[in-house]
mmCIF file of C-alpha atoms and ligand atoms in Angstrom:
data_model
loop_
_atom_site.group_PDB
_atom_site.id
_atom_site.type_symbol
_atom_site.label_atom_id
_atom_site.label_comp_id
_atom_site.label_asym_id
_atom_site.label_seq_id
_atom_site.Cartn_x
_atom_site.Cartn_y
_atom_site.Cartn_z
ATOM 1 C CA MET U 9 91.700 -1.649 -0.101
ATOM 2 C CA GLN U 10 94.797 -3.721 -0.587
ATOM 3 C CA GLN U 11 96.527 -4.457 2.693
ATOM 4 C CA ASN U 12 100.018 -3.149 3.158
ATOM 5 C CA LYS U 13 102.031 -6.350 3.091
ATOM 6 C CA ASN U 14 104.841 -4.992 5.169
ATOM 7 C CA ASN U 15 105.051 -4.669 8.898
ATOM 8 C CA ASN U 16 101.385 -5.450 9.477
ATOM 9 C CA THR U 17 101.732 -8.952 8.117
ATOM 10 C CA PRO U 18 101.384 -11.432 10.962
ATOM 11 C CA LYS U 19 104.729 -13.078 11.439
ATOM 12 C CA THR U 20 104.732 -16.775 12.113
ATOM 13 C CA GLN U 21 107.828 -18.506 13.331
ATOM 14 C CA ASN U 22 108.278 -20.284 10.026
ATOM 15 C CA SER U 23 107.549 -17.343 7.762
ATOM 16 C CA ILE U 24 110.360 -16.619 5.372
ATOM 17 C CA ARG U 25 110.797 -12.979 4.548
ATOM 18 C CA THR U 26 111.683 -12.080 0.994
ATOM 19 C CA VAL U 27 113.884 -9.095 0.304
ATOM 20 C CA LEU U 28 114.643 -7.553 -3.071
ATOM 21 C CA VAL U 29 118.225 -6.305 -3.173
ATOM 22 C CA THR U 30 119.212 -3.870 -5.926
ATOM 23 C CA GLY U 31 122.937 -3.786 -6.631
ATOM 24 C CA GLY U 32 123.304 -7.067 -4.764
ATOM 25 C CA ALA U 33 126.342 -8.146 -6.805
ATOM 26 C CA GLY U 34 128.421 -5.164 -5.656
ATOM 27 C CA TYR U 35 130.837 -4.895 -2.751
ATOM 28 C CA ILE U 36 128.459 -4.003 0.076
ATOM 29 C CA GLY U 37 125.510 -5.657 -1.683
ATOM 30 C CA SER U 38 127.143 -9.086 -1.935
ATOM 31 C CA HIS U 39 128.203 -9.047 1.724
ATOM 32 C CA THR U 40 124.685 -8.050 2.753
ATOM 33 C CA VAL U 41 123.106 -10.757 0.592
ATOM 34 C CA LEU U 42 125.367 -13.296 2.307
ATOM 35 C CA GLU U 43 124.275 -12.184 5.790
ATOM 36 C CA LEU U 44 120.620 -12.153 4.719
ATOM 37 C CA LEU U 45 120.937 -15.759 3.533
ATOM 38 C CA ASN U 46 122.685 -16.718 6.769
ATOM 39 C CA ALA U 47 119.718 -15.226 8.632
ATOM 40 C CA ASN U 48 117.302 -17.298 6.486
ATOM 41 C CA TYR U 49 115.909 -14.506 4.349
ATOM 42 C CA ASN U 50 114.861 -15.357 0.842
ATOM 43 C CA VAL U 51 116.867 -13.029 -1.417
ATOM 44 C CA ILE U 52 116.171 -11.716 -4.903
ATOM 45 C CA VAL U 53 118.933 -9.693 -6.519
ATOM 46 C CA VAL U 54 118.551 -7.256 -9.379
ATOM 47 C CA ASP U 55 121.836 -5.924 -10.757
ATOM 48 C CA ASN U 56 122.899 -5.004 -14.299
ATOM 49 C CA LEU U 57 126.544 -5.821 -13.502
ATOM 50 C CA SER U 58 127.651 -2.386 -14.781
ATOM 51 C CA ASN U 59 130.210 -2.145 -11.983
ATOM 52 C CA SER U 60 130.089 -5.645 -10.509
ATOM 53 C CA SER U 61 130.451 -9.278 -11.414
ATOM 54 C CA LYS U 62 128.030 -12.196 -11.423
ATOM 55 C CA GLU U 63 130.867 -14.211 -9.890
ATOM 56 C CA SER U 64 130.192 -12.474 -6.551
ATOM 57 C CA ILE U 65 126.709 -14.017 -6.556
ATOM 58 C CA ASN U 66 128.117 -17.461 -7.438
ATOM 59 C CA ARG U 67 130.566 -17.177 -4.557
ATOM 60 C CA VAL U 68 127.900 -16.122 -2.054
ATOM 61 C CA GLU U 69 125.909 -19.181 -3.126
ATOM 62 C CA GLN U 70 129.037 -21.294 -2.659
ATOM 63 C CA ILE U 71 129.720 -19.905 0.841
ATOM 64 C CA THR U 72 126.138 -20.211 2.063
ATOM 65 C CA ASP U 73 125.103 -23.287 0.046
ATOM 66 C CA LYS U 74 121.879 -21.418 -0.746
ATOM 67 C CA LYS U 75 120.301 -20.163 -3.966
ATOM 68 C CA ILE U 76 119.872 -16.537 -4.931
ATOM 69 C CA THR U 77 117.279 -15.532 -7.491
ATOM 70 C CA PHE U 78 119.224 -13.224 -9.793
ATOM 71 C CA TYR U 79 117.983 -10.796 -12.455
ATOM 72 C CA ASN U 80 120.468 -9.109 -14.774
ATOM 73 C CA GLU U 81 118.430 -5.932 -15.182
ATOM 74 C CA ASN U 82 118.862 -2.199 -14.859
ATOM 75 C CA VAL U 83 116.834 -0.933 -11.905
ATOM 76 C CA ALA U 84 115.879 2.051 -14.084
ATOM 77 C CA ASN U 85 113.896 -0.346 -16.295
ATOM 78 C CA GLN U 86 110.509 -0.110 -14.640
ATOM 79 C CA ASN U 87 108.893 -2.792 -16.784
ATOM 80 C CA ALA U 88 111.560 -5.247 -15.710
ATOM 81 C CA LEU U 89 111.073 -4.262 -12.066
ATOM 82 C CA ASP U 90 107.303 -4.605 -12.373
ATOM 83 C CA ASN U 91 107.748 -8.104 -13.738
ATOM 84 C CA ILE U 92 110.066 -9.009 -10.866
ATOM 85 C CA PHE U 93 107.641 -7.730 -8.221
ATOM 86 C CA ALA U 94 104.761 -9.478 -10.003
ATOM 87 C CA SER U 95 106.673 -12.782 -10.161
ATOM 88 C CA HIS U 96 107.555 -12.580 -6.445
ATOM 89 C CA PRO U 97 104.495 -11.235 -4.616
ATOM 90 C CA GLN U 98 106.101 -12.319 -1.349
ATOM 91 C CA ILE U 99 108.673 -9.461 -1.550
ATOM 92 C CA ASP U 100 107.963 -7.270 1.471
ATOM 93 C CA ASN U 101 111.148 -5.240 1.758
ATOM 94 C CA VAL U 102 113.774 -3.717 -0.490
ATOM 95 C CA ILE U 103 117.408 -2.857 0.100
ATOM 96 C CA HIS U 104 118.568 -0.338 -2.483
ATOM 97 C CA PHE U 105 122.312 -0.369 -3.208
ATOM 98 C CA ALA U 106 122.339 0.136 -6.970
ATOM 99 C CA GLY U 107 124.090 3.339 -7.942
ATOM 100 C CA TYR U 108 127.313 4.903 -9.158
ATOM 101 C CA LYS U 109 129.742 5.791 -6.366
ATOM 102 C CA ALA U 110 132.937 7.425 -7.598
ATOM 103 C CA VAL U 111 133.267 11.026 -6.418
ATOM 104 C CA GLY U 112 135.755 12.128 -9.128
ATOM 105 C CA GLU U 113 133.758 10.526 -11.941
ATOM 106 C CA SER U 114 130.630 12.279 -10.690
ATOM 107 C CA VAL U 115 132.367 15.653 -11.029
ATOM 108 C CA ALA U 116 133.376 14.800 -14.618
ATOM 109 C CA LYS U 117 130.000 13.255 -15.563
ATOM 110 C CA PRO U 118 127.311 14.816 -13.362
ATOM 111 C CA PHE U 119 124.424 14.078 -15.715
ATOM 112 C CA MET U 120 125.303 10.396 -15.772
ATOM 113 C CA TYR U 121 125.214 10.351 -11.946
ATOM 114 C CA TYR U 122 121.916 12.205 -11.615
ATOM 115 C CA GLN U 123 120.302 10.144 -14.347
ATOM 116 C CA ASN U 124 121.486 6.809 -13.009
ATOM 117 C CA ASN U 125 121.283 7.228 -9.245
ATOM 118 C CA ILE U 126 118.077 9.235 -9.154
ATOM 119 C CA GLY U 127 116.485 7.528 -12.177
ATOM 120 C CA THR U 128 116.892 4.060 -10.693
ATOM 121 C CA THR U 129 115.464 5.214 -7.376
ATOM 122 C CA LEU U 130 112.392 6.802 -8.981
ATOM 123 C CA SER U 131 111.654 3.645 -11.017
ATOM 124 C CA LEU U 132 112.087 1.557 -7.921
ATOM 125 C CA ILE U 133 109.690 3.695 -5.878
ATOM 126 C CA ALA U 134 107.135 3.677 -8.710
ATOM 127 C CA SER U 135 107.294 -0.102 -8.901
ATOM 128 C CA MET U 136 107.154 -0.514 -5.130
ATOM 129 C CA LYS U 137 104.008 1.641 -4.984
ATOM 130 C CA LYS U 138 102.384 -0.334 -7.776
ATOM 131 C CA HIS U 139 103.033 -3.590 -5.930
ATOM 132 C CA ASN U 140 102.254 -2.198 -2.488
ATOM 133 C CA VAL U 141 105.721 -2.750 -1.038
ATOM 134 C CA LYS U 142 106.364 -0.004 1.470
ATOM 135 C CA ASN U 143 109.583 -0.860 3.306
ATOM 136 C CA ILE U 144 113.011 0.104 2.057
ATOM 137 C CA VAL U 145 116.550 0.391 3.362
ATOM 138 C CA PHE U 146 118.562 2.960 1.410
ATOM 139 C CA SER U 147 122.305 2.907 1.021
ATOM 140 C CA SER U 148 123.183 6.502 1.886
ATOM 141 C CA SER U 149 126.561 7.892 2.866
ATOM 142 C CA ALA U 150 128.353 10.078 5.347
ATOM 143 C CA THR U 151 128.993 12.288 2.329
ATOM 144 C CA VAL U 152 125.573 13.886 3.009
ATOM 145 C CA TYR U 153 127.150 15.741 5.967
ATOM 146 C CA GLY U 154 129.299 17.715 3.499
ATOM 147 C CA LEU U 155 132.532 19.014 4.999
ATOM 148 C CA PRO U 156 132.192 18.148 8.708
ATOM 149 C CA THR U 157 132.425 21.163 10.996
ATOM 150 C CA ALA U 158 132.477 19.047 14.159
ATOM 151 C CA CYS U 159 132.922 15.323 14.905
ATOM 152 C CA PRO U 160 131.409 12.954 15.892
ATOM 153 C CA LEU U 161 128.697 13.503 13.308
ATOM 154 C CA THR U 162 125.166 13.006 14.593
ATOM 155 C CA GLU U 163 122.163 12.212 12.429
ATOM 156 C CA ASP U 164 120.430 15.500 13.249
ATOM 157 C CA MET U 165 123.246 17.606 11.778
ATOM 158 C CA SER U 166 122.520 19.548 8.603
ATOM 159 C CA THR U 167 123.209 17.987 5.212
ATOM 160 C CA SER U 168 124.946 19.429 2.171
ATOM 161 C CA ALA U 169 126.705 18.166 -0.933
ATOM 162 C CA LEU U 170 130.312 18.588 -2.018
ATOM 163 C CA ASN U 171 129.992 16.898 -5.408
ATOM 164 C CA PRO U 172 127.316 15.409 -7.720
ATOM 165 C CA TYR U 173 127.707 11.932 -6.178
ATOM 166 C CA GLY U 174 127.050 13.342 -2.710
ATOM 167 C CA ASN U 175 124.185 15.390 -4.076
ATOM 168 C CA THR U 176 122.490 12.278 -5.485
ATOM 169 C CA LYS U 177 122.608 10.696 -2.009
ATOM 170 C CA LYS U 178 121.223 13.865 -0.427
ATOM 171 C CA ILE U 179 118.442 14.229 -3.030
ATOM 172 C CA ILE U 180 117.463 10.556 -2.757
ATOM 173 C CA GLU U 181 117.234 10.882 1.039
ATOM 174 C CA GLU U 182 114.914 13.871 0.489
ATOM 175 C CA ILE U 183 112.780 11.941 -2.015
ATOM 176 C CA PHE U 184 112.285 9.162 0.539
ATOM 177 C CA ILE U 185 111.509 11.623 3.317
ATOM 178 C CA ASP U 186 108.866 13.340 1.148
ATOM 179 C CA GLU U 187 107.322 9.980 0.193
ATOM 180 C CA ALA U 188 107.109 8.876 3.809
ATOM 181 C CA THR U 189 105.623 12.232 4.796
ATOM 182 C CA ALA U 190 102.929 11.885 2.153
ATOM 183 C CA ASP U 191 102.216 8.214 2.888
ATOM 184 C CA SER U 192 102.205 7.170 6.539
ATOM 185 C CA THR U 193 102.510 3.495 5.568
ATOM 186 C CA PHE U 194 105.829 4.065 3.770
ATOM 187 C CA ASN U 195 108.857 3.175 5.918
ATOM 188 C CA VAL U 196 112.449 3.926 5.067
ATOM 189 C CA ALA U 197 115.750 3.409 6.844
ATOM 190 C CA LEU U 198 118.435 5.791 5.578
ATOM 191 C CA LEU U 199 121.794 4.234 6.436
ATOM 192 C CA ARG U 200 124.691 6.664 6.261
ATOM 193 C CA TYR U 201 127.789 4.559 5.740
ATOM 194 C CA PHE U 202 131.182 5.778 6.821
ATOM 195 C CA ASN U 203 134.210 4.075 5.196
ATOM 196 C CA PRO U 204 133.517 0.403 4.382
ATOM 197 C CA VAL U 205 136.612 -1.801 4.104
ATOM 198 C CA GLY U 206 137.523 -5.453 4.660
ATOM 199 C CA ALA U 207 135.983 -8.578 3.202
ATOM 200 C CA HIS U 208 134.237 -11.775 4.230
ATOM 201 C CA HIS U 209 136.665 -13.972 6.217
ATOM 202 C CA SER U 210 136.434 -16.729 3.580
ATOM 203 C CA GLY U 211 138.450 -14.505 1.220
ATOM 204 C CA LEU U 212 135.976 -15.447 -1.528
ATOM 205 C CA ILE U 213 134.147 -12.132 -1.849
ATOM 206 C CA GLY U 214 135.485 -8.613 -1.531
ATOM 207 C CA GLU U 215 135.887 -5.215 -3.135
ATOM 208 C CA ASP U 216 136.737 -5.340 -6.828
ATOM 209 C CA PRO U 217 137.253 -1.791 -8.099
ATOM 210 C CA ARG U 218 137.766 -1.396 -11.844
ATOM 211 C CA GLY U 219 141.093 0.225 -12.745
ATOM 212 C CA ILE U 220 143.242 2.033 -10.199
ATOM 213 C CA PRO U 221 141.370 2.271 -6.888
ATOM 214 C CA ASN U 222 140.311 5.706 -5.610
ATOM 215 C CA ASN U 223 139.869 4.556 -2.040
ATOM 216 C CA LEU U 224 142.551 3.969 0.528
ATOM 217 C CA MET U 225 142.179 0.300 1.529
ATOM 218 C CA PRO U 226 141.961 -1.244 -1.966
ATOM 219 C CA PHE U 227 144.960 0.884 -2.927
ATOM 220 C CA VAL U 228 146.902 -0.341 0.120
ATOM 221 C CA THR U 229 146.114 -3.994 -0.621
ATOM 222 C CA LYS U 230 147.115 -3.611 -4.290
ATOM 223 C CA VAL U 231 150.445 -2.163 -3.162
ATOM 224 C CA ALA U 232 150.849 -4.999 -0.661
ATOM 225 C CA VAL U 233 150.354 -7.688 -3.336
ATOM 226 C CA GLY U 234 152.712 -5.880 -5.729
ATOM 227 C CA LYS U 235 150.085 -4.730 -8.250
ATOM 228 C CA LEU U 236 150.878 -1.082 -7.526
ATOM 229 C CA GLU U 237 154.275 0.337 -6.642
ATOM 230 C CA ARG U 238 153.522 2.575 -3.686
ATOM 231 C CA LEU U 239 150.787 4.449 -1.891
ATOM 232 C CA ASN U 240 150.441 8.224 -2.050
ATOM 233 C CA VAL U 241 149.362 9.494 1.349
ATOM 234 C CA PHE U 242 147.278 12.542 0.453
ATOM 235 C CA GLY U 243 148.316 15.214 2.948
ATOM 236 C CA ASN U 244 150.464 15.038 6.090
ATOM 237 C CA ASP U 245 149.844 18.605 7.175
ATOM 238 C CA TYR U 246 146.311 18.266 8.530
ATOM 239 C CA ASP U 247 145.565 19.440 12.047
ATOM 240 C CA THR U 248 145.481 15.843 13.359
ATOM 241 C CA PRO U 249 147.881 14.030 15.731
ATOM 242 C CA ASP U 250 150.050 12.607 12.903
ATOM 243 C CA GLY U 251 149.090 15.124 10.209
ATOM 244 C CA THR U 252 147.146 12.617 8.056
ATOM 245 C CA ALA U 253 143.387 12.659 7.564
ATOM 246 C CA ILE U 254 141.062 10.768 9.870
ATOM 247 C CA ARG U 255 138.136 8.525 8.840
ATOM 248 C CA ASP U 256 135.759 6.060 10.460
ATOM 249 C CA TYR U 257 136.575 2.705 8.803
ATOM 250 C CA ILE U 258 133.992 -0.033 9.245
ATOM 251 C CA HIS U 259 134.305 -3.723 8.380
ATOM 252 C CA VAL U 260 131.993 -4.511 5.466
ATOM 253 C CA VAL U 261 130.571 -7.524 7.347
ATOM 254 C CA ASP U 262 129.609 -5.238 10.245
ATOM 255 C CA LEU U 263 128.096 -2.844 7.729
ATOM 256 C CA ALA U 264 126.156 -5.720 6.138
ATOM 257 C CA LEU U 265 124.822 -6.698 9.571
ATOM 258 C CA GLY U 266 123.649 -3.099 10.040
ATOM 259 C CA HIS U 267 121.196 -3.715 7.189
ATOM 260 C CA LEU U 268 119.736 -6.686 9.026
ATOM 261 C CA SER U 269 119.237 -4.529 12.124
ATOM 262 C CA ALA U 270 117.563 -1.865 9.984
ATOM 263 C CA LEU U 271 115.269 -4.495 8.430
ATOM 264 C CA GLU U 272 114.225 -5.635 11.898
ATOM 265 C CA LYS U 273 113.316 -2.038 12.687
ATOM 266 C CA LEU U 274 111.223 -1.756 9.533
ATOM 267 C CA TYR U 275 109.464 -5.065 10.194
ATOM 268 C CA SER U 276 108.740 -4.125 13.803
ATOM 269 C CA GLY U 277 106.070 -1.575 12.968
ATOM 270 C CA ASN U 278 105.323 1.677 11.191
ATOM 271 C CA CYS U 279 108.452 3.693 11.820
ATOM 272 C CA GLY U 280 108.287 6.214 8.969
ATOM 273 C CA VAL U 281 111.743 7.583 8.197
ATOM 274 C CA VAL U 282 114.625 6.507 10.397
ATOM 275 C CA THR U 283 118.199 7.643 9.799
ATOM 276 C CA TYR U 284 121.304 5.957 11.207
ATOM 277 C CA ASN U 285 125.024 6.435 10.940
ATOM 278 C CA ILE U 286 126.714 3.100 10.337
ATOM 279 C CA GLY U 287 130.293 3.369 11.480
ATOM 280 C CA THR U 288 132.394 2.399 14.479
ATOM 281 C CA GLY U 289 132.546 5.832 16.075
ATOM 282 C CA LYS U 290 136.350 5.623 16.041
ATOM 283 C CA GLY U 291 138.556 7.798 13.899
ATOM 284 C CA SER U 292 141.733 6.355 12.347
ATOM 285 C CA SER U 293 144.320 8.323 10.402
ATOM 286 C CA VAL U 294 145.855 7.174 7.111
ATOM 287 C CA MET U 295 149.035 6.342 9.066
ATOM 288 C CA ASP U 296 146.957 4.333 11.591
ATOM 289 C CA VAL U 297 145.612 2.299 8.664
ATOM 290 C CA ILE U 298 149.077 1.685 7.213
ATOM 291 C CA ASN U 299 150.446 0.656 10.611
ATOM 292 C CA ALA U 300 147.464 -1.596 11.399
ATOM 293 C CA PHE U 301 147.817 -3.190 7.978
ATOM 294 C CA ILE U 302 151.512 -3.971 8.461
ATOM 295 C CA LYS U 303 150.846 -5.325 11.951
ATOM 296 C CA ALA U 304 147.927 -7.498 10.819
ATOM 297 C CA THR U 305 149.517 -8.925 7.674
ATOM 298 C CA GLY U 306 153.289 -8.668 8.224
ATOM 299 C CA VAL U 307 153.490 -7.159 4.729
ATOM 300 C CA ASP U 308 155.134 -3.793 4.130
ATOM 301 C CA VAL U 309 153.325 -0.948 2.369
ATOM 302 C CA PRO U 310 155.732 1.468 0.669
ATOM 303 C CA TYR U 311 154.305 5.012 0.703
ATOM 304 C CA ILE U 312 155.216 8.619 0.094
ATOM 305 C CA PHE U 313 153.571 11.785 1.295
ATOM 306 C CA ALA U 314 151.753 13.654 -1.470
ATOM 307 C CA PRO U 315 149.708 16.866 -1.544
ATOM 308 C CA ARG U 316 146.197 16.876 -0.084
ATOM 309 C CA ARG U 317 143.461 15.536 -2.360
ATOM 310 C CA ALA U 318 140.962 18.243 -3.356
ATOM 311 C CA GLY U 319 137.692 18.087 -1.447
ATOM 312 C CA ASP U 320 138.958 15.807 1.340
ATOM 313 C CA ALA U 321 137.812 16.511 4.893
ATOM 314 C CA PRO U 322 140.549 16.521 7.551
ATOM 315 C CA VAL U 323 138.434 14.518 10.013
ATOM 316 C CA CYS U 324 135.223 12.508 9.604
ATOM 317 C CA TYR U 325 133.794 10.020 12.084
ATOM 318 C CA ALA U 326 130.385 9.009 13.291
ATOM 319 C CA SER U 327 128.410 9.195 16.450
ATOM 320 C CA VAL U 328 127.036 5.658 16.678
ATOM 321 C CA GLN U 329 124.837 6.193 19.724
ATOM 322 C CA LYS U 330 121.548 6.322 17.831
ATOM 323 C CA ALA U 331 122.068 2.979 16.060
ATOM 324 C CA LYS U 332 123.199 1.463 19.335
ATOM 325 C CA LYS U 333 120.180 2.718 21.233
ATOM 326 C CA GLU U 334 117.455 2.153 18.651
ATOM 327 C CA LEU U 335 118.787 -0.852 16.723
ATOM 328 C CA ASN U 336 120.952 -2.414 19.403
ATOM 329 C CA TYR U 337 123.653 -2.305 16.727
ATOM 330 C CA THR U 338 127.410 -2.034 17.246
ATOM 331 C CA ALA U 339 130.181 -2.588 14.711
ATOM 332 C CA ALA U 340 132.609 -4.858 16.537
ATOM 333 C CA ARG U 341 135.440 -5.737 14.132
ATOM 334 C CA THR U 342 138.791 -4.031 14.663
ATOM 335 C CA LEU U 343 140.893 -2.066 12.196
ATOM 336 C CA GLN U 344 143.469 -4.885 12.127
ATOM 337 C CA GLN U 345 140.728 -7.395 11.268
ATOM 338 C CA MET U 346 139.526 -5.100 8.467
ATOM 339 C CA CYS U 347 143.075 -4.879 7.066
ATOM 340 C CA LEU U 348 143.716 -8.615 7.311
ATOM 341 C CA ASP U 349 140.443 -9.602 5.658
ATOM 342 C CA HIS U 350 140.850 -7.064 2.852
ATOM 343 C CA TYR U 351 144.390 -8.328 2.255
ATOM 344 C CA ILE U 352 143.395 -12.024 2.200
ATOM 345 C CA TRP U 353 140.687 -11.308 -0.369
ATOM 346 C CA GLN U 354 143.160 -9.347 -2.537
ATOM 347 C CA LYS U 355 145.900 -11.956 -2.176
ATOM 348 C CA ASN U 356 143.555 -14.816 -3.100
ATOM 349 C CA ASN U 357 142.054 -12.798 -5.956
ATOM 350 C CA PRO U 358 144.804 -10.539 -7.341
ATOM 351 C CA ASN U 359 142.630 -9.781 -10.387
ATOM 352 C CA GLY U 360 139.398 -9.530 -8.445
ATOM 353 C CA TYR U 361 136.615 -11.708 -9.822
ATOM 354 C CA GLU U 362 138.320 -11.928 -13.215
ATOM 355 C CA GLU U 363 139.856 -15.318 -13.857
HETATM 356 N N1 UFG M 9 143.835 8.392 0.748
HETATM 357 C C1 UFG M 9 145.203 8.413 0.545
HETATM 358 N N2 UFG M 9 145.682 7.795 -0.563
HETATM 359 C C2 UFG M 9 144.897 7.140 -1.457
HETATM 360 C C3 UFG M 9 143.509 7.111 -1.226
HETATM 361 C C4 UFG M 9 143.009 7.754 -0.113
HETATM 362 O O1 UFG M 9 145.942 9.017 1.311
HETATM 363 O O2 UFG M 9 145.408 6.613 -2.453
HETATM 364 C C5 UFG M 9 143.303 9.070 1.941
HETATM 365 C C6 UFG M 9 142.293 10.140 1.580
HETATM 366 O O3 UFG M 9 142.946 11.340 1.299
HETATM 367 C C7 UFG M 9 141.441 10.159 2.842
HETATM 368 C C8 UFG M 9 141.471 8.715 3.343
HETATM 369 O O4 UFG M 9 142.595 8.122 2.713
HETATM 370 O O5 UFG M 9 142.042 10.964 3.796
HETATM 371 C C9 UFG M 9 140.243 7.936 2.966
HETATM 372 O O6 UFG M 9 140.011 8.086 1.568
HETATM 373 P P1 UFG M 9 138.958 7.188 0.766
HETATM 374 O O7 UFG M 9 139.014 7.625 -0.666
HETATM 375 O O8 UFG M 9 139.188 5.763 1.064
HETATM 376 O O9 UFG M 9 137.568 7.567 1.427
HETATM 377 P P2 UFG M 9 136.840 8.983 1.533
HETATM 378 O O10 UFG M 9 136.633 9.239 2.984
HETATM 379 O O11 UFG M 9 137.489 10.038 0.756
HETATM 380 O O12 UFG M 9 135.499 8.655 0.758
HETATM 381 C C10 UFG M 9 134.544 7.827 1.340
HETATM 382 C C11 UFG M 9 133.720 7.131 0.270
HETATM 383 C C12 UFG M 9 132.919 8.127 -0.525
HETATM 384 C C13 UFG M 9 132.152 9.021 0.381
HETATM 385 C C14 UFG M 9 133.066 9.651 1.395
HETATM 386 C C15 UFG M 9 132.352 10.501 2.396
HETATM 387 O O13 UFG M 9 134.566 6.424 -0.609
HETATM 388 O O14 UFG M 9 132.008 7.421 -1.339
HETATM 389 O O15 UFG M 9 133.734 8.611 2.124
HETATM 390 O O16 UFG M 9 131.467 9.768 3.110
HETATM 391 F F1 UFG M 9 131.573 10.001 -0.340
#
């Protein structure tokens, strides 16, 4: 029988661990790749650049002065994945970011979301099984909690989906849970991200949404650099202290570091399925974000109040106790730091990675 090459592999001090990162050119992916390189992991990225840029990889190499093995491939292409695993038999862990992520687009094009997000995951699992790789960190989302009925959200709360995007995250979590139930050597860390914002302090990598941003922070920074006229604050009549909706914003570098903590957990022994919220545990309103942004950058953000956005929860923030206890993980960066770093990235790169 082939030995599981994951957590049972004896670890010598000089052993270099090799991680395959799908979607490693994207916003969270590129920041995670950077932290993996800083921690001396060997990193192989597979990304078809459908919603990202190869320039992010070049910049991570520039910042770290290290090489990334990059494959421009669709993760749904199982032959391509098989070749990658075969060419790098030292891969012993996977971090799976690749996937579509726009809520509104998923409502308009559900099939595209199910086909892409679930299709890529199934190919990846098939290839992992073939090559006996049994550790994976999956990029899940707080969206799996549906409309929160009580906050802070704890990992044992029930899951539901509000839109096709959220449903793909929920279904993929279930696929991994079923796999790990059927195969006791399969280990998966489901990381439920709250609201990632900010950028690496170098200002060289950051979030590069195509078109007009859907999310708050990239919209705020585009207003601040004069690319957009003003922010619409969606709803000021929520039952919150200032009437605007509350979220748990987390610095993308802290989020990236959460993946390293999850990897350590997977490498430490057969853990089966582990699920963690990755947030700060602190709720901030839209007005808190605007005020923190102005304070951190000294730049004004013109805004108007607009009607609520359909499907938005009034309040959503994490309980972070489980990650703290089991991973010794805490997200330390402040809201002002998140605003400043996101702004510096946007200011230095007004057109994102495009020249
Ligand atoms: N908002 C504005 N104006 C904008 C954009 C957003 O007021 O132009 C408000 C929203 O109404 C919300 C808050 O800012 O109250 C945060 O909105 P985002 O779009 O930045 O983030 P969401 O919490 O809506 O969505 C995020 C992720 C989704 C994920 C969801 C639930 O982007 O992928 O959290 O976990 F599904």
